[in-house]
Short mmCIF file of C-alpha atoms and ligand atoms in Angstrom, two decimals:
data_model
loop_
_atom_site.label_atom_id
_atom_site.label_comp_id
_atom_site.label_asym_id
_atom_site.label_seq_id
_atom_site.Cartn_x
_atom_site.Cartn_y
_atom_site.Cartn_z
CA UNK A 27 -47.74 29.24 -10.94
CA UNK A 28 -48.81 27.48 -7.67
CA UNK A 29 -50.60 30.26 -5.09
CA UNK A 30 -47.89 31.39 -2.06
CA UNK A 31 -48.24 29.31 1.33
CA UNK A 32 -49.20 33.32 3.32
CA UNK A 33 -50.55 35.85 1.14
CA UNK A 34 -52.13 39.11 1.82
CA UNK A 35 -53.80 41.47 -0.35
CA UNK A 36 -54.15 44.96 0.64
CA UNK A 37 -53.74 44.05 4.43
CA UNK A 38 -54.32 47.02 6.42
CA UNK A 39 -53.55 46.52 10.04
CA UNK A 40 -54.45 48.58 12.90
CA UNK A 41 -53.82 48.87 16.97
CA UNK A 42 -55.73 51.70 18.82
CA UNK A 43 -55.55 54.51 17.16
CA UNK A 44 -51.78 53.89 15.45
CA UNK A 45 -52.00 52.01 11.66
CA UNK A 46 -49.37 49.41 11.16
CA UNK A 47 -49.49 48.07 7.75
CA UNK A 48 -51.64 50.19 4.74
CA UNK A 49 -52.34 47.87 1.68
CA UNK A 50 -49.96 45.55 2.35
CA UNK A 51 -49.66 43.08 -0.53
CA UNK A 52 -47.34 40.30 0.71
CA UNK A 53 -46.39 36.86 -0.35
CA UNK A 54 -44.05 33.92 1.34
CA UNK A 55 -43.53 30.81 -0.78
CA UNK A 56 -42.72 27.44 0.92
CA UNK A 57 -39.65 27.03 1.78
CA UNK A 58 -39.08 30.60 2.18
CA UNK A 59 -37.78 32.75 5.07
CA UNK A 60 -39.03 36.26 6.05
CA UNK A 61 -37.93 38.38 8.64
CA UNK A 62 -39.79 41.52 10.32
CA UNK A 63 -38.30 44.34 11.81
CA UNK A 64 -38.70 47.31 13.24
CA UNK A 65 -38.63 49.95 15.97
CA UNK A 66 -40.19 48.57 19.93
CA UNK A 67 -44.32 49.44 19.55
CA UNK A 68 -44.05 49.49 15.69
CA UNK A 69 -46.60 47.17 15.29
CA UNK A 70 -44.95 43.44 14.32
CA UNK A 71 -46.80 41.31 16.87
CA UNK A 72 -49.96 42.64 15.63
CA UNK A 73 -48.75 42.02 12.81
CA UNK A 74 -47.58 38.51 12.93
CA UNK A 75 -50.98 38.06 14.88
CA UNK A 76 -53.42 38.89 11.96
CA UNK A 77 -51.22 36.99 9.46
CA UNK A 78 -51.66 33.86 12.26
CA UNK A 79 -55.16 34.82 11.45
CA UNK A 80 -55.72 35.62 14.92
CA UNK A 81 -56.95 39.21 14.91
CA UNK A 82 -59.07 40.63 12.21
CA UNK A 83 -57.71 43.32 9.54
CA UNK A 84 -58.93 46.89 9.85
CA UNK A 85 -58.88 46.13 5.50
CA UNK A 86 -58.02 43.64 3.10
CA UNK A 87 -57.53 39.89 3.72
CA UNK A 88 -54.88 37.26 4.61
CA UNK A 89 -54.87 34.16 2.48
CA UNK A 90 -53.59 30.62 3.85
CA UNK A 91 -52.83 27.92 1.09
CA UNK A 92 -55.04 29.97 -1.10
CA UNK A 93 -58.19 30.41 1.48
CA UNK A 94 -58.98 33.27 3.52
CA UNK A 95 -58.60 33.01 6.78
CA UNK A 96 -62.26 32.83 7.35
CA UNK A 97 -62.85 29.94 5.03
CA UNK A 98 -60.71 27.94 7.12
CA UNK A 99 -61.98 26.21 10.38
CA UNK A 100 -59.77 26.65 13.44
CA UNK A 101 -58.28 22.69 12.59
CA UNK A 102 -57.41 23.28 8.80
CA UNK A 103 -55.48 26.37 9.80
CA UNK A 104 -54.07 24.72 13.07
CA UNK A 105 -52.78 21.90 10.70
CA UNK A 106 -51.02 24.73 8.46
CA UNK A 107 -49.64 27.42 10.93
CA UNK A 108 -48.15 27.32 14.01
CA UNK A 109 -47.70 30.54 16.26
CA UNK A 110 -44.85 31.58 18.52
CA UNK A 111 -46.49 34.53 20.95
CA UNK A 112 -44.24 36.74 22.44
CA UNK A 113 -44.75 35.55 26.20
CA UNK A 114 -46.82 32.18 26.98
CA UNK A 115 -48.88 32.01 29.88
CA UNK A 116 -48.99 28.80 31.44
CA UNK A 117 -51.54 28.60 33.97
CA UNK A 118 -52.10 25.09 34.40
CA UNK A 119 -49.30 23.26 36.54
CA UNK A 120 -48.04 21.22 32.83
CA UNK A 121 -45.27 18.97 32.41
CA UNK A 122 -42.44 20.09 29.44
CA UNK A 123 -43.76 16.74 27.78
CA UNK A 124 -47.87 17.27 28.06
CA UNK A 125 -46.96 20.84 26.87
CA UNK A 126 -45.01 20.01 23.63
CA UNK A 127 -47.41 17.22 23.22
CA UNK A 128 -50.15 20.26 22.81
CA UNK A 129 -48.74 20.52 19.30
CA UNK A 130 -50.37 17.22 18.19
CA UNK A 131 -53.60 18.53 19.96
CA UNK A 132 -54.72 19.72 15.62
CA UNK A 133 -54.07 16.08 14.33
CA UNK A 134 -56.17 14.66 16.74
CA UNK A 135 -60.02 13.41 16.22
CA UNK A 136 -62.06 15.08 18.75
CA UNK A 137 -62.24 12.33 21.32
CA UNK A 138 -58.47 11.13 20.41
CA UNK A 139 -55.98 10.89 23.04
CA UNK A 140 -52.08 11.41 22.09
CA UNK A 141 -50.45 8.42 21.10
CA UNK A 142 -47.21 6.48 21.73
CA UNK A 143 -45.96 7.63 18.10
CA UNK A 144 -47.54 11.34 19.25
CA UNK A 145 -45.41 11.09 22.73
CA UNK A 146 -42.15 10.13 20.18
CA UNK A 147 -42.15 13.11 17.84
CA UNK A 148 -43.03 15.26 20.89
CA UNK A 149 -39.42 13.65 22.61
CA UNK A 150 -37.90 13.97 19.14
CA UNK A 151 -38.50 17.49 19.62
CA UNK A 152 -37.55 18.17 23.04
CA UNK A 153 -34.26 16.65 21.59
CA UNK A 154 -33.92 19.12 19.02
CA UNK A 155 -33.87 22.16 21.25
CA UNK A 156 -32.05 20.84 24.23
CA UNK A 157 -34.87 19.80 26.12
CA UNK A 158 -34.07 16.01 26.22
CA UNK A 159 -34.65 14.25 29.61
CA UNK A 160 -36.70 17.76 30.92
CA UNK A 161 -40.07 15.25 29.84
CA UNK A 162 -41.46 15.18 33.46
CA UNK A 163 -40.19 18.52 34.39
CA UNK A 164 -42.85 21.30 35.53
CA UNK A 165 -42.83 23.87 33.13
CA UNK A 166 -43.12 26.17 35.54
CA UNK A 167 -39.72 25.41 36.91
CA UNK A 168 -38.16 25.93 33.66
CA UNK A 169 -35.50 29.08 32.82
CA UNK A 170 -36.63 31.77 30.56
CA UNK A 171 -34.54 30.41 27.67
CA UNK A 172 -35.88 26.91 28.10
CA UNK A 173 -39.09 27.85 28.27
CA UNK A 174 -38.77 29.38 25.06
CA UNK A 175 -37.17 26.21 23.65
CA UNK A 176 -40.16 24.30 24.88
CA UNK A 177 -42.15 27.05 22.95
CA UNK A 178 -40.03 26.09 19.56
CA UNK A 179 -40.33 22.24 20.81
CA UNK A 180 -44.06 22.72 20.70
CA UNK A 181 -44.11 24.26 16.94
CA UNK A 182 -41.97 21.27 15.75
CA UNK A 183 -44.40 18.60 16.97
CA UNK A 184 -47.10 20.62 15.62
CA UNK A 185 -45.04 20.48 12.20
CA UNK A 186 -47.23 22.96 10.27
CA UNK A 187 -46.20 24.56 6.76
CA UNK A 188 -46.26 28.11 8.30
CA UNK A 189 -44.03 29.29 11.18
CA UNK A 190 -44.57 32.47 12.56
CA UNK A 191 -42.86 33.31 15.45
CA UNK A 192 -42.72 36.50 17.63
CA UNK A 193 -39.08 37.11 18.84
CA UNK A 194 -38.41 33.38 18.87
CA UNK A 195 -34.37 34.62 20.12
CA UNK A 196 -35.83 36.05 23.11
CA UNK A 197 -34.15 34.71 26.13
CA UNK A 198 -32.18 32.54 24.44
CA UNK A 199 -28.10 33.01 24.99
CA UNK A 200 -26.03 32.99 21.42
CA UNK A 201 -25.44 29.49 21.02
CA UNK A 202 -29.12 28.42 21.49
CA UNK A 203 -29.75 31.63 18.86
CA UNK A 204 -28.21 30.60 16.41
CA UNK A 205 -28.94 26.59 16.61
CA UNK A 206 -33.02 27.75 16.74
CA UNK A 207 -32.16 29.79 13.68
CA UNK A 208 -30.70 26.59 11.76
CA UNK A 209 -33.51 24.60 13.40
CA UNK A 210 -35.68 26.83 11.74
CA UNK A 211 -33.39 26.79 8.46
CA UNK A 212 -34.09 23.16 8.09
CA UNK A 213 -37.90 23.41 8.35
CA UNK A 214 -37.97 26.06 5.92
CA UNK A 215 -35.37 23.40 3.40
CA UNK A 216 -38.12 20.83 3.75
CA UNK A 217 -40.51 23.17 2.61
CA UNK A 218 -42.13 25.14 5.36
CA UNK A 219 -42.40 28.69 5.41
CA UNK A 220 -41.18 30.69 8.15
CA UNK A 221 -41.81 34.64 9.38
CA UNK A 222 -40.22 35.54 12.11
CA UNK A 223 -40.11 38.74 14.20
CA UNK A 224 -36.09 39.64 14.92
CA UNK A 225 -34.31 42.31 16.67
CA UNK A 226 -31.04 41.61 14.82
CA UNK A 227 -30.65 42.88 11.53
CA UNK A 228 -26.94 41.08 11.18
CA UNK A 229 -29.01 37.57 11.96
CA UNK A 230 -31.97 38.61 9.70
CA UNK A 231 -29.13 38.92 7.19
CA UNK A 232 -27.81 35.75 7.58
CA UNK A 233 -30.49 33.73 8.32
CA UNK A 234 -33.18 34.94 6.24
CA UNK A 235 -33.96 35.50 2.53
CA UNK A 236 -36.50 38.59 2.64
CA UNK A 237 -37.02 41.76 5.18
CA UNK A 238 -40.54 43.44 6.30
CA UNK A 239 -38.98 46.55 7.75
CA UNK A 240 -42.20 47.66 9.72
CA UNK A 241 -41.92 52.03 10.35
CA UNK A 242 -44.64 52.21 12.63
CA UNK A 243 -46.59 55.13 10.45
CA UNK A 244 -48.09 52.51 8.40
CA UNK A 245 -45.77 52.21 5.61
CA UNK A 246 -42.99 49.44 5.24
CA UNK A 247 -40.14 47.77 2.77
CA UNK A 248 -39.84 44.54 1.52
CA UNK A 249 -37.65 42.91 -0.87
CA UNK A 250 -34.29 40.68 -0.45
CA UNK A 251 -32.21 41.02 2.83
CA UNK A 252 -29.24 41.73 0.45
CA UNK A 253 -31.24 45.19 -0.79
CA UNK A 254 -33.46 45.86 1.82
CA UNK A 255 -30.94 45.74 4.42
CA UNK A 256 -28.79 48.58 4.49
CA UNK A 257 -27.15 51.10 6.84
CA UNK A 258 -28.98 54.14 5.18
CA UNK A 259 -32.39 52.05 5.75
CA UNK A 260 -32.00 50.67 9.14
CA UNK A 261 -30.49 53.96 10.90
CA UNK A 262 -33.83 54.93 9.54
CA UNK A 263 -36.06 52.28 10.96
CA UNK A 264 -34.27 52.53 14.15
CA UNK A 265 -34.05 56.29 14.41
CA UNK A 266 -30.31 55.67 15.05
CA UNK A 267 -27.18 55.71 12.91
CA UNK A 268 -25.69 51.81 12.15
CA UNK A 269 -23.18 50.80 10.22
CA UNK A 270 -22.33 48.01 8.66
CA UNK A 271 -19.56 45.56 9.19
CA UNK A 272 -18.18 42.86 6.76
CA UNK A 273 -16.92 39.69 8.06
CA UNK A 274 -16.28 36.61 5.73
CA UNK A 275 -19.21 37.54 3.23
CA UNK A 276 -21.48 37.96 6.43
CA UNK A 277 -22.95 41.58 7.35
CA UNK A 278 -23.46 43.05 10.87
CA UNK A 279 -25.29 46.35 11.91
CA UNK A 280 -24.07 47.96 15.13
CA UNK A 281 -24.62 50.96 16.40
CA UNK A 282 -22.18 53.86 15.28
N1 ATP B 2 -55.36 47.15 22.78
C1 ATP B 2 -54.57 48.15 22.44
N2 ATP B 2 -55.03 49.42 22.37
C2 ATP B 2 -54.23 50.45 22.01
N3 ATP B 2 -52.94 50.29 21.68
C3 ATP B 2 -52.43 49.04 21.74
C4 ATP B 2 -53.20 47.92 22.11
N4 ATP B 2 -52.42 46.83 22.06
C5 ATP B 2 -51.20 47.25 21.66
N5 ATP B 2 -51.19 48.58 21.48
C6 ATP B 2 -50.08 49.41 21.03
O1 ATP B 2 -49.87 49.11 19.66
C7 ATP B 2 -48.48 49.28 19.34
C8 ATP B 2 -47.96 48.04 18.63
O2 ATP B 2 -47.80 46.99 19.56
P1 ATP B 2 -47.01 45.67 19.16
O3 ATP B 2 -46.98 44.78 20.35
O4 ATP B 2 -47.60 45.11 17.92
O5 ATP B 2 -45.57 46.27 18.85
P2 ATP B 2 -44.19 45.53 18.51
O6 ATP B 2 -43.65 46.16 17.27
O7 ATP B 2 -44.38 44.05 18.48
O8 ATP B 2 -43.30 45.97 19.75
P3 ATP B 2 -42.11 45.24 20.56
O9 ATP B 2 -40.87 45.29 19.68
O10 ATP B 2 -41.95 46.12 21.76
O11 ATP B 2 -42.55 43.85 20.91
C9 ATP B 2 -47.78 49.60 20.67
O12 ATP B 2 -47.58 51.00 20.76
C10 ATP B 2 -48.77 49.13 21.72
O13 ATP B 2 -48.64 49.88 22.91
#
């Protein structure tokens, strides 16, 4: 059996004095889809952060491709995950193209300026989220929601294996929600991985194969959106009843 693409072993994960994750054993295959949610302060962008390798574990490790994090140099695991953050600071005066164009930044040799075909699959990505013709725009100029496009723009021409993005719907108004979600749908069906940090259990349901339900006392639930994804469970994580609505073999949780 090959390794996972993200694995962790006994990950425990803490913030201050509050412990997010005890001995978390967790594994994402390519092509696989994971989505982790929970209560506002729970703990899911430090989370996503130490799985992105970014902040170190209180305990336990976080294996990329089969290598821990710290056998990796920052290249090698630029080349494999990318990394939505929650809010991008931008504070250089960039264009929306030299921005997405920072995505090809792992792929090049140290003295290695961005080529024409680097420039193309930055455009080609613009495209993909809406952002065609905004090349030459300031990004500073840009809407929330496009801003957040460029941020999913940026990932694509990075094209790693792992996605993990934090609240990658933020901003964004339904349509461009739910044409990022198949966006992200089609990396994971040519093999990527993605985790992403949601807000909507009904989308999680639909556009995801596991949940990371993330309590915010250090214990969570995992397993297959279809089981882990209940009314019973979620009231829980949210401290507030839901219920569940059916609607042509899709499930939504609203507030009861
Ligand atoms: N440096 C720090 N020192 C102490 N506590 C911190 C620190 N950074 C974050 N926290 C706290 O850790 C908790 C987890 O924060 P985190 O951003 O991971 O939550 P989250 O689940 O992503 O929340 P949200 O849904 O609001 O984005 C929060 O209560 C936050 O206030």
């Amino acid at each position: 059996m090959s390794a996972p693409l993200l694995e962790t072993r006994g990950l425990t994960v803490t913030v201050g004095e509050h412990t997010v994750t005890r001995d978390l054993d967790l594994r994402l295959a390519r092509g696989e889809r994971l989505a982790i949610l929970g209560r506002n302060g729970a703990g899911k962008s430090t989370l996503l952060a130490t799985l992105a390798g970014l902040r170190p574990a209180a305990g336990g490790e976080v294996r990329l491709d089969d290598r821990p994090y710290p056998a990796l140099s920052a290249r090698e695991a630029a080349l494999r995950r990318g990394w939505l953050a929650q809010t991008a600071p931008d504070p250089f005066a960039t264009t929306v193209l030299e921005t997405a164009l920072t995505g090809r930044h792992p792929h090049l040799g140290r003295w290695e300026w961005e080529s024409a075909a680097d420039a193309t699959l930055a455009r080609a990505a613009l495209a993909k989220v809406g952002l065609g013709g905004f090349d030459q725009r300031q990004v500073a100029t840009l809407s929330g929601g496009e801003r957040q496009r460029l941020g999913l723009a940026t990932l694509l021409t990075q094209a790693p294996s792992l996605y993990l993005l934090d609240e990658p719907l933020a901003h964004l108004d339904l349509n461009h929600q739910i044409a990022s979600l198949e966006l992200l749908a089609r990396q994971a069906e040519a093999g990527a991985g993605v985790v992403m940090v949601l807000h909507d259990p009904g989308l999680a349901a639909r556009y995801c194969d596991r949940a990371l339900l993330v309590f915010g006392d250090g214990t969570v639930t995992q397993g297959p959106c279809d089981q882990v994804l209940t009314a019973r469970t979620l009231s829980c994580l949210y401290g507030y009843p839901l219920k569940e609505l059916a609607d042509g073999g899709r499930r939504w949780f609203v507030p009861a």
